[in-house]
PDB file of C-alpha atoms in Angstrom:
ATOM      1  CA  UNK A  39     -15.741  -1.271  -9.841  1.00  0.00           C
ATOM      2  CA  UNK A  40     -15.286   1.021  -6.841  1.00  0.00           C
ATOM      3  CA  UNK A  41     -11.995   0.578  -5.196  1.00  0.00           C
ATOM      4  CA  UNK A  42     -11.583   1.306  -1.135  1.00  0.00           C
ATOM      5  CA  UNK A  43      -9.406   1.653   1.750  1.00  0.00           C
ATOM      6  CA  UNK A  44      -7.466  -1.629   2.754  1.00  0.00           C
ATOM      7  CA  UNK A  45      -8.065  -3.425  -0.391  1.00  0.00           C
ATOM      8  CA  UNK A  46      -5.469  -5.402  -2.335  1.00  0.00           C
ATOM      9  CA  UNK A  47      -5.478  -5.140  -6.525  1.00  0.00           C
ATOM     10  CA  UNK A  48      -2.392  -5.530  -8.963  1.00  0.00           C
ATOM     11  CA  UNK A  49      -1.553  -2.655 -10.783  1.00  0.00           C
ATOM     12  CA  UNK A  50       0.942  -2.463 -14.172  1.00  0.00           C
ATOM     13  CA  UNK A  51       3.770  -1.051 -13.676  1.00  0.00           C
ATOM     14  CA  UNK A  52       6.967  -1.264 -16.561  1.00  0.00           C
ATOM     15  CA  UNK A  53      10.473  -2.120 -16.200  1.00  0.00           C
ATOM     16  CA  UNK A  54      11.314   1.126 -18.369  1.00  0.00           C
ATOM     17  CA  UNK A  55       9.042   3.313 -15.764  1.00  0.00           C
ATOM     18  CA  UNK A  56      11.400   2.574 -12.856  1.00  0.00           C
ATOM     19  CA  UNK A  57      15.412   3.164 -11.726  1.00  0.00           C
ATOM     20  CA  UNK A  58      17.434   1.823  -9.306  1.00  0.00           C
ATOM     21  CA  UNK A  59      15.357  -0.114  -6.396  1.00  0.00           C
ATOM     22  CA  UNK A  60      12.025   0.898  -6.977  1.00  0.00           C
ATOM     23  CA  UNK A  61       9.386  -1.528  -7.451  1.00  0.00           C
ATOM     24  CA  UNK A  62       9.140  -3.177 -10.842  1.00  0.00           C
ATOM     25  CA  UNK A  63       7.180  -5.543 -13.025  1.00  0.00           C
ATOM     26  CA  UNK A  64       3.522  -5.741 -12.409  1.00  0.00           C
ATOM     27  CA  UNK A  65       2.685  -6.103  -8.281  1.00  0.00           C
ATOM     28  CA  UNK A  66       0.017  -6.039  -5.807  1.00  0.00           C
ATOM     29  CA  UNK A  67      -0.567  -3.143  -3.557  1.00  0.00           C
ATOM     30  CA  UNK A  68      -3.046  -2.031  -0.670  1.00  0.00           C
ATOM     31  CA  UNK A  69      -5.393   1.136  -1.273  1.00  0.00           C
ATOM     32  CA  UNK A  70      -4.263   3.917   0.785  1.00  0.00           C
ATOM     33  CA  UNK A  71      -5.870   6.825  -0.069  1.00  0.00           C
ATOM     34  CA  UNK A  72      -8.977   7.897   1.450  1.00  0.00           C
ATOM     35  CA  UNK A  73     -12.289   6.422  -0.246  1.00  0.00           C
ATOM     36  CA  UNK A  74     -13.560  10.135  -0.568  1.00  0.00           C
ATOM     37  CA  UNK A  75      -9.995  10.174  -3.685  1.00  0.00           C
ATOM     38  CA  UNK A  76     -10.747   6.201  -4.418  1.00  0.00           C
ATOM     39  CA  UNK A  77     -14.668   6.852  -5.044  1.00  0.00           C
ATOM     40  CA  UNK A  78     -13.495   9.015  -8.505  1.00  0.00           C
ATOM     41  CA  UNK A  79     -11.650   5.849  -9.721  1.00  0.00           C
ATOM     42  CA  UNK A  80      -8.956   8.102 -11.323  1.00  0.00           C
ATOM     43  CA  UNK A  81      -5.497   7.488  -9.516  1.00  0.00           C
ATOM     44  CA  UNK A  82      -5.149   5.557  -6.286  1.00  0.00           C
ATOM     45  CA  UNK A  83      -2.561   6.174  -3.099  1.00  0.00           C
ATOM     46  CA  UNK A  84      -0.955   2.599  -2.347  1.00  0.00           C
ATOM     47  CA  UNK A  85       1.274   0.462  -1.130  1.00  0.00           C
ATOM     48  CA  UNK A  86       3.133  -2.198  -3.086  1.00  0.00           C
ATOM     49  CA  UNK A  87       3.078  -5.806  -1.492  1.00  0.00           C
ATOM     50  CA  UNK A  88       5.972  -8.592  -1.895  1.00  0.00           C
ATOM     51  CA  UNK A  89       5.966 -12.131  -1.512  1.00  0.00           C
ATOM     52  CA  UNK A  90       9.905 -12.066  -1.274  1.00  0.00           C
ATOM     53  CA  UNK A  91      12.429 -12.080   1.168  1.00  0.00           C
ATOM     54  CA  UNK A  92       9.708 -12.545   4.351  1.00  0.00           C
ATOM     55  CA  UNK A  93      11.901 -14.094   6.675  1.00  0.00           C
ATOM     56  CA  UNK A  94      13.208 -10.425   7.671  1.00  0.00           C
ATOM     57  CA  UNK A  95      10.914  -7.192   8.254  1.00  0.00           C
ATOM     58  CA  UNK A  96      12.707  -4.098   7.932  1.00  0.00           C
ATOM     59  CA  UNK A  97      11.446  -0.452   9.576  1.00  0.00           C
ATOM     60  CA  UNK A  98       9.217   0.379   7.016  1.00  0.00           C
ATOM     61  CA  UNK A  99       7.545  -2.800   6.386  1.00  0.00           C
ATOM     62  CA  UNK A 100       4.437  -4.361   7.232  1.00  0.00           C
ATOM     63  CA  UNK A 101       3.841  -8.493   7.832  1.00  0.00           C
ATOM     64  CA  UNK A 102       0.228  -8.791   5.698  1.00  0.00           C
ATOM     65  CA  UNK A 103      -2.198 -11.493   4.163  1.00  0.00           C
ATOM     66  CA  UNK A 104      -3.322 -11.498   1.449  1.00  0.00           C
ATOM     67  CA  UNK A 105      -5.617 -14.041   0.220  1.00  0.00           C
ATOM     68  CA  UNK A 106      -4.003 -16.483   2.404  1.00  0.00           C
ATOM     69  CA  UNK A 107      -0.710 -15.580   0.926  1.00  0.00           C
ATOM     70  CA  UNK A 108       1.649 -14.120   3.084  1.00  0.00           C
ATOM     71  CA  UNK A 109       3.942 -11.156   2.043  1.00  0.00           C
ATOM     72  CA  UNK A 110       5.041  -7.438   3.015  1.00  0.00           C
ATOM     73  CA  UNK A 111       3.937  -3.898   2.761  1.00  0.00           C
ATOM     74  CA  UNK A 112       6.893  -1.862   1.432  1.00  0.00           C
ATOM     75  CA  UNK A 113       6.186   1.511   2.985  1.00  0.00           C
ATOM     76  CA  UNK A 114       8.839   3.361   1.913  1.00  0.00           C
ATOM     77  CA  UNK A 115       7.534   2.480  -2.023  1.00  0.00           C
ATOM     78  CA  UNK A 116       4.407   4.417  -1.462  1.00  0.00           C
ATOM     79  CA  UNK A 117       3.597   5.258  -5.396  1.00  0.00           C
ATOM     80  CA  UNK A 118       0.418   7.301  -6.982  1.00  0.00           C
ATOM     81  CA  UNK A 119      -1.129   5.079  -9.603  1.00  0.00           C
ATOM     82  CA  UNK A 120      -3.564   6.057 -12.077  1.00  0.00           C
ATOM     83  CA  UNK A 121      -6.463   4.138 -12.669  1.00  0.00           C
ATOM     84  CA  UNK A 122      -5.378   2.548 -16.130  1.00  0.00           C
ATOM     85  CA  UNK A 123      -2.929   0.828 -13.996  1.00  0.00           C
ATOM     86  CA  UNK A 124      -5.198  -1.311 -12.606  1.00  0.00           C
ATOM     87  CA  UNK A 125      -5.228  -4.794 -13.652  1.00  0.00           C
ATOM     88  CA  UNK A 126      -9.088  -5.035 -14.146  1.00  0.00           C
ATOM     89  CA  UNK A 127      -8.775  -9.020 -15.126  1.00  0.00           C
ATOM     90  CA  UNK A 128      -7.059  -9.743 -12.045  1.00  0.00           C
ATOM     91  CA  UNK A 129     -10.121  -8.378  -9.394  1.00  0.00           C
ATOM     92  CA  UNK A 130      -9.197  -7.781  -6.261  1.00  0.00           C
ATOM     93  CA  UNK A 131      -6.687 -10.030  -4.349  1.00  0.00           C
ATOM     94  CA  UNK A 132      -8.007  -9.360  -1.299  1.00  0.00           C
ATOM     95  CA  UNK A 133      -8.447  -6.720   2.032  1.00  0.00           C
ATOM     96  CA  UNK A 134      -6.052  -6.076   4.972  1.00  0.00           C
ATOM     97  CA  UNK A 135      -6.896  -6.493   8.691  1.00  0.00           C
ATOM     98  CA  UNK A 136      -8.034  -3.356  10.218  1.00  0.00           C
ATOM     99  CA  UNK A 137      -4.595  -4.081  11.804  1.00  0.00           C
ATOM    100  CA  UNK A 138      -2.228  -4.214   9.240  1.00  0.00           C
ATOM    101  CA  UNK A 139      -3.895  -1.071   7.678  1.00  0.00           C
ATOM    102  CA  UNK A 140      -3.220   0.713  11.350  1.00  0.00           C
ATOM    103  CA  UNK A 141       0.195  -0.678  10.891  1.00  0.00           C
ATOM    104  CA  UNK A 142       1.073   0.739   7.343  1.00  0.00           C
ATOM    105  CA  UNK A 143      -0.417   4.465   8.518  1.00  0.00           C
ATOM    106  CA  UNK A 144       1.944   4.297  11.535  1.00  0.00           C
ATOM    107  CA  UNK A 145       4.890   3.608   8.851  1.00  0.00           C
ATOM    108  CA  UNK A 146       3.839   6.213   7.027  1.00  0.00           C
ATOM    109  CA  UNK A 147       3.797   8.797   9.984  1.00  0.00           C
ATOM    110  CA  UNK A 148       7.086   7.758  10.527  1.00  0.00           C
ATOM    111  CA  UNK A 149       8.249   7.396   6.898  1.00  0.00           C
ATOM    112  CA  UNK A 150       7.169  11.491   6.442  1.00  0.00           C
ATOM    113  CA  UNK A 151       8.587  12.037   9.799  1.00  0.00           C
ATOM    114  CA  UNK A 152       5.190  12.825  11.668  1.00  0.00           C
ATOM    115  CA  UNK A 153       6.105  11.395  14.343  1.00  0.00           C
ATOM    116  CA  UNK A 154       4.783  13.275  17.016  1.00  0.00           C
ATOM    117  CA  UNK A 155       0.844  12.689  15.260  1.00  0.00           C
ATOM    118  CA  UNK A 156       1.432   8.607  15.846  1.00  0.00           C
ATOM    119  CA  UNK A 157      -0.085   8.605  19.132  1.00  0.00           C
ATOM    120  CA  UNK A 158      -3.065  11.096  17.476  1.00  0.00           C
ATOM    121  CA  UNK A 159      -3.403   8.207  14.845  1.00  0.00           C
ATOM    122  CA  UNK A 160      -4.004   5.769  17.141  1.00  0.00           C
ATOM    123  CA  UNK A 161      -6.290   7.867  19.359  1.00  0.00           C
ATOM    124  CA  UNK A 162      -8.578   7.949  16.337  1.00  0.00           C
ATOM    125  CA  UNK A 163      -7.975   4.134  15.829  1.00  0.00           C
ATOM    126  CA  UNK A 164      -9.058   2.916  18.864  1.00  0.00           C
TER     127      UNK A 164
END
């Protein structure tokens, strides 16, 4: 299975692995990491996606769709997850717009406070 850029699996993750607000109980998230790291299928860069609480997008969020589901990118969860992680049974859920993905690397810029390389980003992006 190779894993890119932009695509949506569901990884494993255990209550007794997280505190506080961070994101529990086995999710979806969107492949961040460039698909020079993803092509060695050993730990991914991502992005954990809800279906909860839509009606209100916060600063570090991201509308997406996935598989005709709509939900959220929560960019300020960013999480490293190994490749045993990966629900294999599950496939992939689906791939983000070119869009969205543009949208979740500008939230990241800002997230890390790299603000002044956003309008570099979208240089290259366009």
């Amino acid at each position: 299975m190779i894993i890119r850029r932009g695509e949506v699996y569901k990884f494993r993750i255990s209550r007794k692995e997280t505190e506080g607000t961070e994101q529990q109980k086995n999710r979806p998230a969107v492949i961040i990491s460039t698909n020079r790291l993803n092509k060695k299928n050993i730990r991914f860069v991502a992005v954990p996606i809800t279906s909860k609480k839509l009606e209100k997008i916060y600063d570090f969020e991201v509308p997406v769709m996935v598989g005709g589901k709509r939900g959220k990118a929560l960019c300020d969860q960013v999480r490293i997850y190994n490749e045993t992680r990966l629900v294999k049974e599950a496939g992939r859920l689906g791939i983000l717009s070119e869009k969205e993905i543009k949208e979740i690397g500008e939230k990241i810029l800002f997230l890390l406070d790299f603000e002044e390389l956003v309008d570099l980003y979208w240089e290259i992006y366009q």
